[in-house]
Amino acid sequence: MVQLQFHSFISQFCFWVSQVSPSMAFLFSHRALLLQKVLPFHPFPQGARLKATYSLGFPFRLPPKSYTTRQKGTLQGTRLSGSEGATMVMSTPTVHVRDTIELDETEEKIFERLLGTLDHYGLKTELRVAGGWVRDKLLGKECKDIDIALEDMMGSKFVEKVRDYLLSVGEEVQGIAIIPSNPDQSKHLETARMRILNVWVDFVNLRCEEYSDDSRIPTMQKYGTPEQDALRRDLTINSLFYNINTKSIEDWTNRGVEDLKCGKIASPLPPKDTFMEDPLRVLRAIRFGARFGFILDEQLKEAAACDEVKAALSAKISRERIGAEIDLMMSGNQPAQAMTYICDLKLFWVVFSLHPQCEPSEGCDSDCVAYLDCTWNLIQLVGHSTFNDEQRRLSFYAAMFLPLRKTMYKDRKAKDVPVVNYIFRDSLKQRVSDAETVINLHNALEKFLSLLPHFVPNEDVKLAEVDLGREYVDVPLTSKESKLRVLTGLDKVWDVKPLLNGKEIMDALQLKSGGPLVSKWQRKLLAWQLAHPLGTAEECLKWLKETHSSSTRSAGDMEELNGPNNKKSKTEDCD
């Protein structure tokens, strides 16, 4: 019976949370659903609390668990909460890699038009699809992110020729864009984009860059060879080419296909050189490792964790680019694994930098990852289809920043501001609405936790421990169950049809127009209905009139008491 009551409370509590953040009511309901499935429902043993510096206040601990990824191979580890961390030890996966690339109909038509451009102008240029498209096609995945590498001309020049060729054969040109290089942000190459058959295709020249001794910004750029370009890529699995002219796969590092088969994240050149050229590659390596369930090369991990690379990531890469990369991780299929990598490599506070007034306590980063890990595990339990992508993403952020929910800093007006707000707006440069939603969830959690003890069969728990608030002080409560219904919105409050509508309330209170007062009484009436599930409209109307009349008389008495003819002098008060 108690377990049924608890389940009912959890499902109905969503309504209360939805008043704070309508799209996020699911978070608490399914977090508690996890408790039901993981724990036998009985009084919590004394001292069985979450082992963390920042305890949530309710006792649960997930048992050791093994799970599998979509790739062949097993991830094994212990899922723990709090300062003990969320450790995931990954064995080397065995990945099925195709020997050839099979083009779909759209890809064939796009490549035909590109080859037609070469024939039309008599060009000897080799066209190669580079990077992620090749990797994904070899893994048997669909990918519409087509990047073309050109060996002897700039992308903008080739796009012009493609446009003229398409116009000459009577095809419509859908769109062209040129994205300039930005060496200060580690974007060293100009990129031309063109929409062909409703697919955006990027064109860029093969790269071969020369650097001065004291700078990683290239001093000279010239057309490179496929091998030179491949060695400049971030990861070996992203250094593969598909030669459109010869319809063949090219592995110029001689490591790309092998690392793909072994499920290994490694860089073509020494990893520190690769990261210093573009420090964002550290986060890309982590994202791909988590996404595919691949292991990180030991030398790569050592380079990613070194102080020089961390300093470059913090100083050289814009917060917008860092935030975009983190968001891809949190929206991906393995956010907990990605954040575990970030934590293990001591990058957590580099990425999620705090306000200068705030100093993270020891182990706080691992606590953050542990909470995220629990929520990720929860999502797997209840099923991905339960949530949409935005709900999943925000629930992961809310869980990860839970240990920071009470950490504040002073703004220019000396007002306390949650540091979570700073992380979203300044560290990650993400939407203000994301910060507001996560902070609202953290605030809602306090109420959620205060209600949990009332669903535990413990006689020591007193009903008065939870305050209804002044707004509902005049709602008659005849039992503990009636108070719980009001507190939690039991009985599917969102489906409850009000016994009295707004017009009936106005007639009963003799009001000429609606407004805040009517809204206030609508909320009171809903609370009355929850406290009296069998109550009738007549009974509700009677209570409404009596309560309003009583409150009106009380207000009149107070006004009379405090009126000008009844005010006591200061001397009388002293007597």
XYZ file of C-alpha atoms in Angstrom:
575
model
C 0.000 0.000 0.000
C 2.786 2.402 0.932
C 4.683 1.602 -2.260
C 1.542 2.250 -4.284
C 1.089 5.535 -2.456
C 4.702 6.457 -3.139
C 4.347 5.685 -6.835
C 1.190 7.777 -6.954
C 2.963 10.636 -5.239
C 5.830 10.520 -7.697
C 3.596 10.608 -10.737
C 1.463 13.435 -9.374
C 4.397 15.472 -8.109
C 5.249 16.081 -11.750
C 2.381 18.538 -11.881
C 3.892 20.687 -9.164
C 7.277 20.657 -10.880
C 5.616 21.516 -14.173
C 4.509 24.815 -12.660
C 8.191 25.670 -12.317
C 9.338 24.222 -15.613
C 6.611 22.598 -17.734
C 8.989 20.675 -19.978
C 10.995 19.203 -17.122
C 8.480 17.562 -14.796
C 9.705 14.183 -15.955
C 13.080 14.523 -14.226
C 11.936 13.981 -10.662
C 9.294 11.396 -11.453
C 11.716 9.091 -13.191
C 14.550 9.757 -10.759
C 12.235 8.498 -8.025
C 11.078 5.643 -10.259
C 14.690 4.528 -10.239
C 14.594 4.445 -6.441
C 11.555 2.203 -6.542
C 13.195 -0.252 -8.919
C 16.610 -0.279 -7.267
C 15.584 -0.298 -3.607
C 13.176 -2.505 -1.665
C 10.571 -0.145 -0.280
C 11.021 -0.124 3.463
C 12.079 2.392 6.114
C 15.519 3.694 5.252
C 18.230 2.272 7.512
C 19.797 4.832 9.780
C 22.974 6.302 8.313
C 22.339 4.954 4.813
C 22.857 8.251 3.044
C 24.474 9.270 -0.196
C 28.224 9.315 0.307
C 28.999 12.722 -1.106
C 30.222 16.084 0.073
C 26.952 17.502 -1.241
C 24.330 14.982 -0.162
C 20.935 15.104 -1.771
C 19.450 13.980 1.482
C 17.901 10.720 0.373
C 19.577 7.357 0.684
C 20.368 5.367 -2.377
C 23.375 3.753 -3.897
C 23.530 1.994 -7.200
C 25.053 -1.465 -7.244
C 28.018 -2.499 -9.426
C 26.898 -3.001 -12.977
C 28.147 -4.095 -16.383
C 26.529 -2.910 -19.572
C 27.155 -3.100 -23.282
C 27.400 -0.442 -25.937
C 25.947 -0.652 -29.393
C 29.365 -1.674 -30.630
C 30.662 -5.114 -29.872
C 32.610 -5.146 -26.640
C 31.742 -4.606 -23.014
C 32.014 -1.618 -20.739
C 32.605 -2.780 -17.209
C 32.715 -0.717 -14.077
C 31.210 0.195 -10.760
C 28.572 2.892 -10.636
C 28.920 4.754 -7.364
C 27.526 7.988 -6.066
C 29.318 10.940 -4.561
C 32.999 11.443 -3.932
C 33.757 7.837 -4.784
C 33.035 8.822 -8.344
C 31.478 7.150 -11.340
C 34.227 4.964 -12.684
C 33.848 3.288 -16.060
C 36.658 1.011 -17.105
C 36.398 0.198 -20.769
C 37.743 -2.927 -22.349
C 38.959 -2.769 -25.931
C 35.920 -3.072 -28.205
C 35.793 -5.152 -31.344
C 34.318 -3.005 -34.095
C 32.913 -4.224 -37.373
C 34.393 -2.108 -40.177
C 33.310 -2.473 -43.786
C 35.849 -3.029 -46.537
C 34.089 -0.745 -49.007
C 31.821 2.292 -48.934
C 28.321 1.972 -50.309
C 26.836 5.216 -51.606
C 23.164 5.989 -51.342
C 21.254 7.473 -54.276
C 21.692 11.085 -53.174
C 25.423 10.697 -52.599
C 25.881 9.123 -56.020
C 24.081 12.046 -57.670
C 26.107 14.638 -55.744
C 29.397 12.997 -56.702
C 28.257 12.715 -60.320
C 27.760 16.474 -60.436
C 31.178 17.105 -58.930
C 32.854 14.782 -61.450
C 30.775 16.418 -64.186
C 32.306 19.767 -63.164
C 35.805 18.314 -63.602
C 34.955 16.959 -67.058
C 33.227 20.171 -68.124
C 36.302 22.303 -67.374
C 38.940 19.684 -68.156
C 40.269 19.716 -64.580
C 42.658 17.056 -63.289
C 41.771 17.722 -59.646
C 41.381 14.745 -57.319
C 38.239 15.023 -55.203
C 38.318 13.343 -51.809
C 35.662 13.107 -49.122
C 37.438 13.540 -45.815
C 36.889 12.858 -42.157
C 33.698 11.860 -40.397
C 31.710 10.848 -43.455
C 34.297 8.201 -44.358
C 34.487 6.954 -40.779
C 30.728 6.654 -40.401
C 30.214 4.972 -43.758
C 32.818 2.363 -42.861
C 30.937 1.760 -39.611
C 27.719 1.297 -41.567
C 26.187 4.551 -40.307
C 24.395 7.208 -42.293
C 26.095 10.603 -42.538
C 25.116 13.729 -44.449
C 28.140 15.765 -43.375
C 30.133 15.710 -46.609
C 33.511 17.499 -46.610
C 35.414 17.603 -49.915
C 39.201 18.107 -49.852
C 40.761 19.655 -52.973
C 44.437 19.159 -53.812
C 45.148 22.116 -56.092
C 42.614 24.901 -55.582
C 40.680 26.806 -52.939
C 37.174 25.716 -52.078
C 35.672 29.051 -53.076
C 37.127 28.778 -56.580
C 35.850 25.242 -57.080
C 32.380 26.117 -55.796
C 32.151 28.809 -58.445
C 32.898 26.236 -61.125
C 30.308 23.809 -59.708
C 27.741 26.609 -59.721
C 28.482 27.555 -63.327
C 28.391 23.908 -64.400
C 25.012 23.291 -62.747
C 23.577 26.411 -64.367
C 24.898 25.264 -67.750
C 22.997 21.979 -67.498
C 19.811 23.695 -66.370
C 19.949 22.934 -62.642
C 19.064 25.409 -59.925
C 21.833 26.580 -57.619
C 20.429 26.416 -54.089
C 22.965 28.327 -52.010
C 26.624 29.216 -51.535
C 28.479 30.435 -48.445
C 32.120 31.262 -47.720
C 33.403 30.838 -44.155
C 36.696 32.721 -43.724
C 39.647 31.414 -41.762
C 40.187 32.607 -38.179
C 43.693 31.650 -36.975
C 43.170 33.291 -33.587
C 40.492 30.688 -32.893
C 42.502 27.827 -34.446
C 40.437 27.833 -37.644
C 43.205 27.982 -40.210
C 41.392 27.217 -43.465
C 38.770 28.994 -45.499
C 35.737 26.823 -46.147
C 33.268 27.117 -49.013
C 29.798 25.624 -48.632
C 27.321 24.759 -51.346
C 23.881 23.158 -51.210
C 23.536 20.329 -53.722
C 20.341 18.261 -53.851
C 19.335 19.743 -50.477
C 22.586 18.589 -48.856
C 25.217 21.067 -47.687
C 28.655 20.110 -48.996
C 31.851 21.746 -47.679
C 34.906 22.344 -49.877
C 38.391 23.058 -48.545
C 41.908 22.664 -49.886
C 44.248 19.951 -48.630
C 46.393 21.569 -45.955
C 50.102 21.845 -45.379
C 50.957 24.478 -42.780
C 54.306 25.843 -41.586
C 54.763 27.327 -38.117
C 57.270 29.621 -36.466
C 59.132 28.334 -33.418
C 57.157 30.385 -30.890
C 53.634 30.140 -32.323
C 51.123 27.517 -33.326
C 49.388 29.907 -35.740
C 50.622 29.016 -39.237
C 52.887 31.535 -40.917
C 52.442 29.967 -44.345
C 49.716 27.850 -45.927
C 50.023 26.070 -49.245
C 48.339 23.249 -51.037
C 49.300 19.993 -49.387
C 49.390 16.373 -50.362
C 46.790 13.911 -49.065
C 49.395 12.493 -46.688
C 50.282 15.900 -45.284
C 46.631 16.721 -44.812
C 45.893 13.377 -43.148
C 48.708 13.891 -40.649
C 47.238 17.289 -39.728
C 43.869 15.769 -38.805
C 42.756 15.543 -35.179
C 42.357 11.759 -34.967
C 43.463 8.802 -37.042
C 39.866 7.600 -37.412
C 39.041 11.016 -38.906
C 42.043 11.056 -41.274
C 40.608 8.641 -43.857
C 39.693 9.746 -47.389
C 37.265 8.464 -49.960
C 38.600 9.254 -53.431
C 35.604 10.175 -55.566
C 37.616 9.874 -58.792
C 38.819 6.324 -58.110
C 35.985 5.265 -55.747
C 38.516 3.976 -53.237
C 39.363 4.378 -49.540
C 42.710 6.021 -48.754
C 44.476 5.611 -45.399
C 47.549 7.846 -45.634
C 48.494 7.474 -41.963
C 48.357 3.663 -42.238
C 46.589 3.728 -38.889
C 43.080 5.004 -39.563
C 41.376 1.734 -40.503
C 43.304 -0.259 -37.895
C 42.427 2.150 -35.067
C 38.824 2.104 -36.217
C 38.754 -1.691 -36.032
C 40.440 -1.660 -32.617
C 38.174 1.057 -31.264
C 41.066 3.351 -30.433
C 41.200 7.150 -30.211
C 44.664 8.344 -31.255
C 46.186 11.258 -33.164
C 48.236 10.917 -36.387
C 51.074 13.106 -35.050
C 52.354 13.271 -31.461
C 49.226 14.184 -29.491
C 50.666 17.224 -27.744
C 51.563 18.786 -31.108
C 48.087 17.987 -32.380
C 46.411 19.532 -29.333
C 48.557 22.634 -29.262
C 47.710 23.271 -32.921
C 44.023 23.293 -31.956
C 43.309 22.667 -28.244
C 39.632 22.017 -28.969
C 40.787 18.666 -30.343
C 41.098 17.495 -26.739
C 37.325 17.760 -26.355
C 36.733 16.250 -29.784
C 38.863 13.233 -28.833
C 36.809 12.812 -25.679
C 33.520 13.197 -27.541
C 34.379 10.601 -30.161
C 35.742 8.223 -27.548
C 32.489 8.406 -25.600
C 30.267 8.377 -28.687
C 31.695 5.185 -30.135
C 32.732 3.518 -26.894
C 36.391 3.649 -27.969
C 39.379 3.714 -25.642
C 41.684 6.728 -25.449
C 45.308 6.167 -26.377
C 47.569 6.467 -23.310
C 49.864 9.041 -24.914
C 46.815 11.036 -25.964
C 45.503 11.040 -22.382
C 48.870 12.127 -21.036
C 49.023 15.043 -23.474
C 45.414 16.075 -22.833
C 46.054 16.298 -19.089
C 49.283 18.330 -19.288
C 49.232 21.898 -17.983
C 50.355 23.448 -21.263
C 47.456 21.966 -23.212
C 44.963 22.885 -20.476
C 46.216 26.468 -20.476
C 45.932 26.629 -24.270
C 42.383 25.251 -24.178
C 41.386 27.889 -21.631
C 43.113 30.844 -23.311
C 43.055 30.096 -27.039
C 39.622 28.588 -27.670
C 36.488 30.693 -27.476
C 33.904 29.792 -24.869
C 31.330 29.462 -27.644
C 33.331 26.642 -29.269
C 33.879 24.918 -25.936
C 30.187 25.210 -25.100
C 29.169 23.812 -28.483
C 31.467 20.809 -28.032
C 30.182 20.129 -24.513
C 26.597 20.386 -25.713
C 27.301 17.760 -28.357
C 28.559 15.467 -25.597
C 25.554 16.084 -23.359
C 23.208 15.522 -26.297
C 25.056 12.388 -27.367
C 24.564 8.771 -26.449
C 27.208 8.616 -23.697
C 27.294 11.916 -21.771
C 28.371 10.277 -18.520
C 31.339 8.601 -20.187
C 32.364 11.879 -21.835
C 32.243 13.761 -18.527
C 34.117 10.926 -16.822
C 36.935 11.383 -19.328
C 36.903 15.140 -18.721
C 37.061 14.575 -14.977
C 39.799 11.930 -15.185
C 41.940 14.210 -17.360
C 41.571 17.058 -14.823
C 39.772 19.222 -17.355
C 36.468 19.649 -15.526
C 37.158 23.099 -14.063
C 38.917 24.195 -17.240
C 35.749 23.532 -19.196
C 33.195 24.461 -16.525
C 35.092 27.441 -15.166
C 33.615 29.030 -12.050
C 33.243 32.662 -11.117
C 36.469 34.043 -9.567
C 34.702 34.313 -6.205
C 34.062 30.558 -6.148
C 36.538 27.825 -5.418
C 35.585 24.168 -6.060
C 36.002 21.835 -3.113
C 38.010 18.649 -3.414
C 36.091 15.891 -5.141
C 33.280 18.159 -6.318
C 34.000 17.359 -9.976
C 33.669 13.617 -9.363
C 30.452 14.250 -7.413
C 29.069 16.104 -10.437
C 29.920 13.204 -12.726
C 28.456 10.701 -10.271
C 25.074 12.461 -10.282
C 25.117 12.640 -14.060
C 25.989 8.962 -14.194
C 23.010 8.075 -11.991
C 20.663 10.039 -14.217
C 22.087 8.494 -17.374
C 21.566 5.068 -15.824
C 18.018 6.078 -14.985
C 17.296 7.069 -18.588
C 18.467 3.643 -19.725
C 16.119 2.058 -17.185
C 12.953 3.871 -18.195
C 13.761 4.043 -21.917
C 14.889 6.825 -24.247
C 11.450 7.152 -25.831
C 10.103 8.489 -22.525
C 11.839 11.815 -23.139
C 12.560 14.085 -26.044
C 16.088 15.205 -26.866
C 15.776 18.557 -25.108
C 14.465 16.972 -21.916
C 17.320 14.483 -21.865
C 19.913 17.192 -22.420
C 18.618 19.475 -19.678
C 18.121 16.623 -17.235
C 21.785 15.680 -17.664
C 22.911 19.253 -17.057
C 20.655 19.555 -14.004
C 21.992 16.319 -12.541
C 25.632 17.172 -13.204
C 25.453 20.604 -11.591
C 23.439 19.403 -8.604
C 26.429 19.544 -6.196
C 26.791 23.230 -7.110
C 23.162 24.162 -6.572
C 23.834 26.127 -3.358
C 27.085 27.748 -4.495
C 26.597 31.494 -4.990
C 28.627 34.522 -5.964
C 27.935 38.251 -5.620
C 27.131 40.257 -8.719
C 27.805 43.988 -9.138
C 24.753 44.814 -7.064
C 25.889 42.471 -4.263
C 23.076 40.109 -5.122
C 23.561 36.361 -4.671
C 23.646 34.581 -8.035
C 23.879 30.783 -8.469
C 27.231 29.785 -9.923
C 25.314 27.450 -12.261
C 24.044 30.584 -13.968
C 27.637 31.728 -14.503
C 28.651 28.355 -15.956
C 25.900 28.432 -18.573
C 26.160 32.090 -19.510
C 29.917 32.727 -19.234
C 31.773 29.399 -19.272
C 29.699 27.712 -21.977
C 27.970 30.712 -23.596
C 24.706 28.830 -23.780
C 21.119 30.010 -23.631
C 19.883 31.938 -20.636
C 16.771 29.753 -20.650
C 18.936 26.655 -20.083
C 20.415 28.189 -16.947
C 16.975 29.229 -15.703
C 15.510 25.762 -16.262
C 18.344 23.998 -14.451
C 18.215 26.438 -11.518
C 14.428 26.038 -11.284
C 14.860 22.280 -11.161
C 17.403 22.574 -8.382
C 15.001 24.753 -6.386
C 12.127 22.350 -7.028
C 14.241 19.483 -5.768
C 14.266 20.921 -2.253
C 10.475 20.599 -2.039
C 10.564 17.174 -3.622
C 12.997 15.834 -1.036
C 11.061 17.304 1.881
C 8.033 15.254 0.842
C 9.710 11.865 0.518
C 9.706 11.042 4.268
C 5.893 11.184 4.301
C 5.773 8.097 2.119
C 7.919 6.044 4.440
C 6.100 3.958 7.080
C 7.817 5.704 9.981
C 5.728 6.847 12.904
C 8.353 9.418 13.897
C 7.674 11.510 10.796
C 5.327 14.320 11.714
C 2.911 15.814 9.245
C 3.623 19.352 10.428
C 7.194 19.132 9.160
C 6.081 20.264 5.713
C 4.514 23.713 5.500
C 1.626 24.217 3.114
C 2.290 27.910 2.934
C 0.083 30.825 3.910
C -1.971 30.595 0.735
C -3.550 27.291 1.796
C -3.755 27.934 5.536
C -7.545 28.043 5.447
C -7.957 24.780 3.477
C -9.477 22.232 5.924
C -7.334 19.102 6.243
C -8.936 16.183 8.033
C -6.137 13.624 7.823
C -2.528 12.987 6.865
C -3.731 11.625 3.534
C -5.628 14.816 2.743
C -2.561 16.919 3.455
C -0.430 14.693 1.266
C -2.898 15.084 -1.564
C -2.647 18.865 -1.291
C 1.128 18.828 -0.935
C 1.778 16.542 -3.860
C -1.181 16.940 -6.169
C -2.183 13.296 -5.919
C -4.985 11.832 -7.992
C -3.763 13.212 -11.307
C -4.274 16.842 -10.502
C -3.809 17.888 -14.126
C -6.907 15.861 -15.036
C -9.044 17.220 -12.195
C -12.005 19.207 -13.445
C -12.639 22.232 -11.185
C -15.914 22.009 -9.305
C -16.391 25.759 -9.807
C -15.346 27.820 -12.792
C -14.128 31.403 -12.760
C -17.562 32.930 -13.307
C -19.057 30.915 -10.476
C -16.271 32.075 -8.181
C -16.898 35.713 -9.167
C -20.648 35.322 -8.496
C -20.015 33.717 -5.118
C -17.582 36.456 -4.087
C -19.721 39.186 -5.701
C -16.868 40.395 -7.869
C -17.443 42.548 -10.919
C -14.294 41.454 -12.756
C -11.699 38.723 -12.573
C -8.019 39.064 -11.805
C -5.453 37.893 -9.251
C -8.112 37.333 -6.580
C -10.010 34.871 -8.755
C -6.768 33.065 -9.620
C -5.930 32.850 -5.939
C -9.275 31.248 -5.132
C -8.989 28.872 -8.068
C -5.788 27.534 -6.510
C -7.461 27.296 -3.113
C -10.389 25.421 -4.644
C -8.057 22.947 -6.308
C -6.389 22.339 -2.938
C -9.832 21.856 -1.356
C -10.740 19.301 -4.036
C -7.513 17.409 -3.438
C -8.163 17.375 0.301
C -11.782 16.299 -0.272
C -11.764 13.998 -3.318
C -15.438 13.059 -2.747
C -16.601 16.619 -2.156
C -19.433 18.069 -4.236
C -19.749 21.405 -5.972
C -22.336 22.493 -3.379
C -19.984 21.669 -0.504
C -17.143 23.448 -2.236
C -19.280 26.529 -2.853
C -20.392 26.579 0.803
C -16.778 26.393 1.980
C -15.780 29.134 -0.441
C -18.433 31.556 0.825
C -17.773 30.808 4.490
C -14.009 31.117 4.139
C -14.216 34.328 2.135
C -16.680 35.824 4.586
C -14.485 34.853 7.521
C -11.341 36.279 5.913
C -13.199 39.481 5.043
C -14.392 39.887 8.642
C -10.870 39.246 9.929
C -9.444 41.862 7.593
C -12.108 44.320 8.743
C -11.351 43.648 12.397
C -7.658 44.287 11.826
C -8.416 47.515 9.980
C -10.628 48.675 12.809
C -8.022 47.745 15.382
C -5.345 49.697 13.535
C -7.587 52.637 12.663
C -6.695 56.254 13.506
C -8.994 56.344 16.564
C -7.527 53.203 18.076
C -3.800 53.695 17.653
C -1.867 53.563 20.887
C 0.744 56.146 21.642
C 4.331 55.166 22.078
C 3.986 56.019 25.757
C 1.027 53.650 26.159
C 2.925 50.877 24.412
C 5.779 51.312 26.851
C 3.379 50.973 29.743
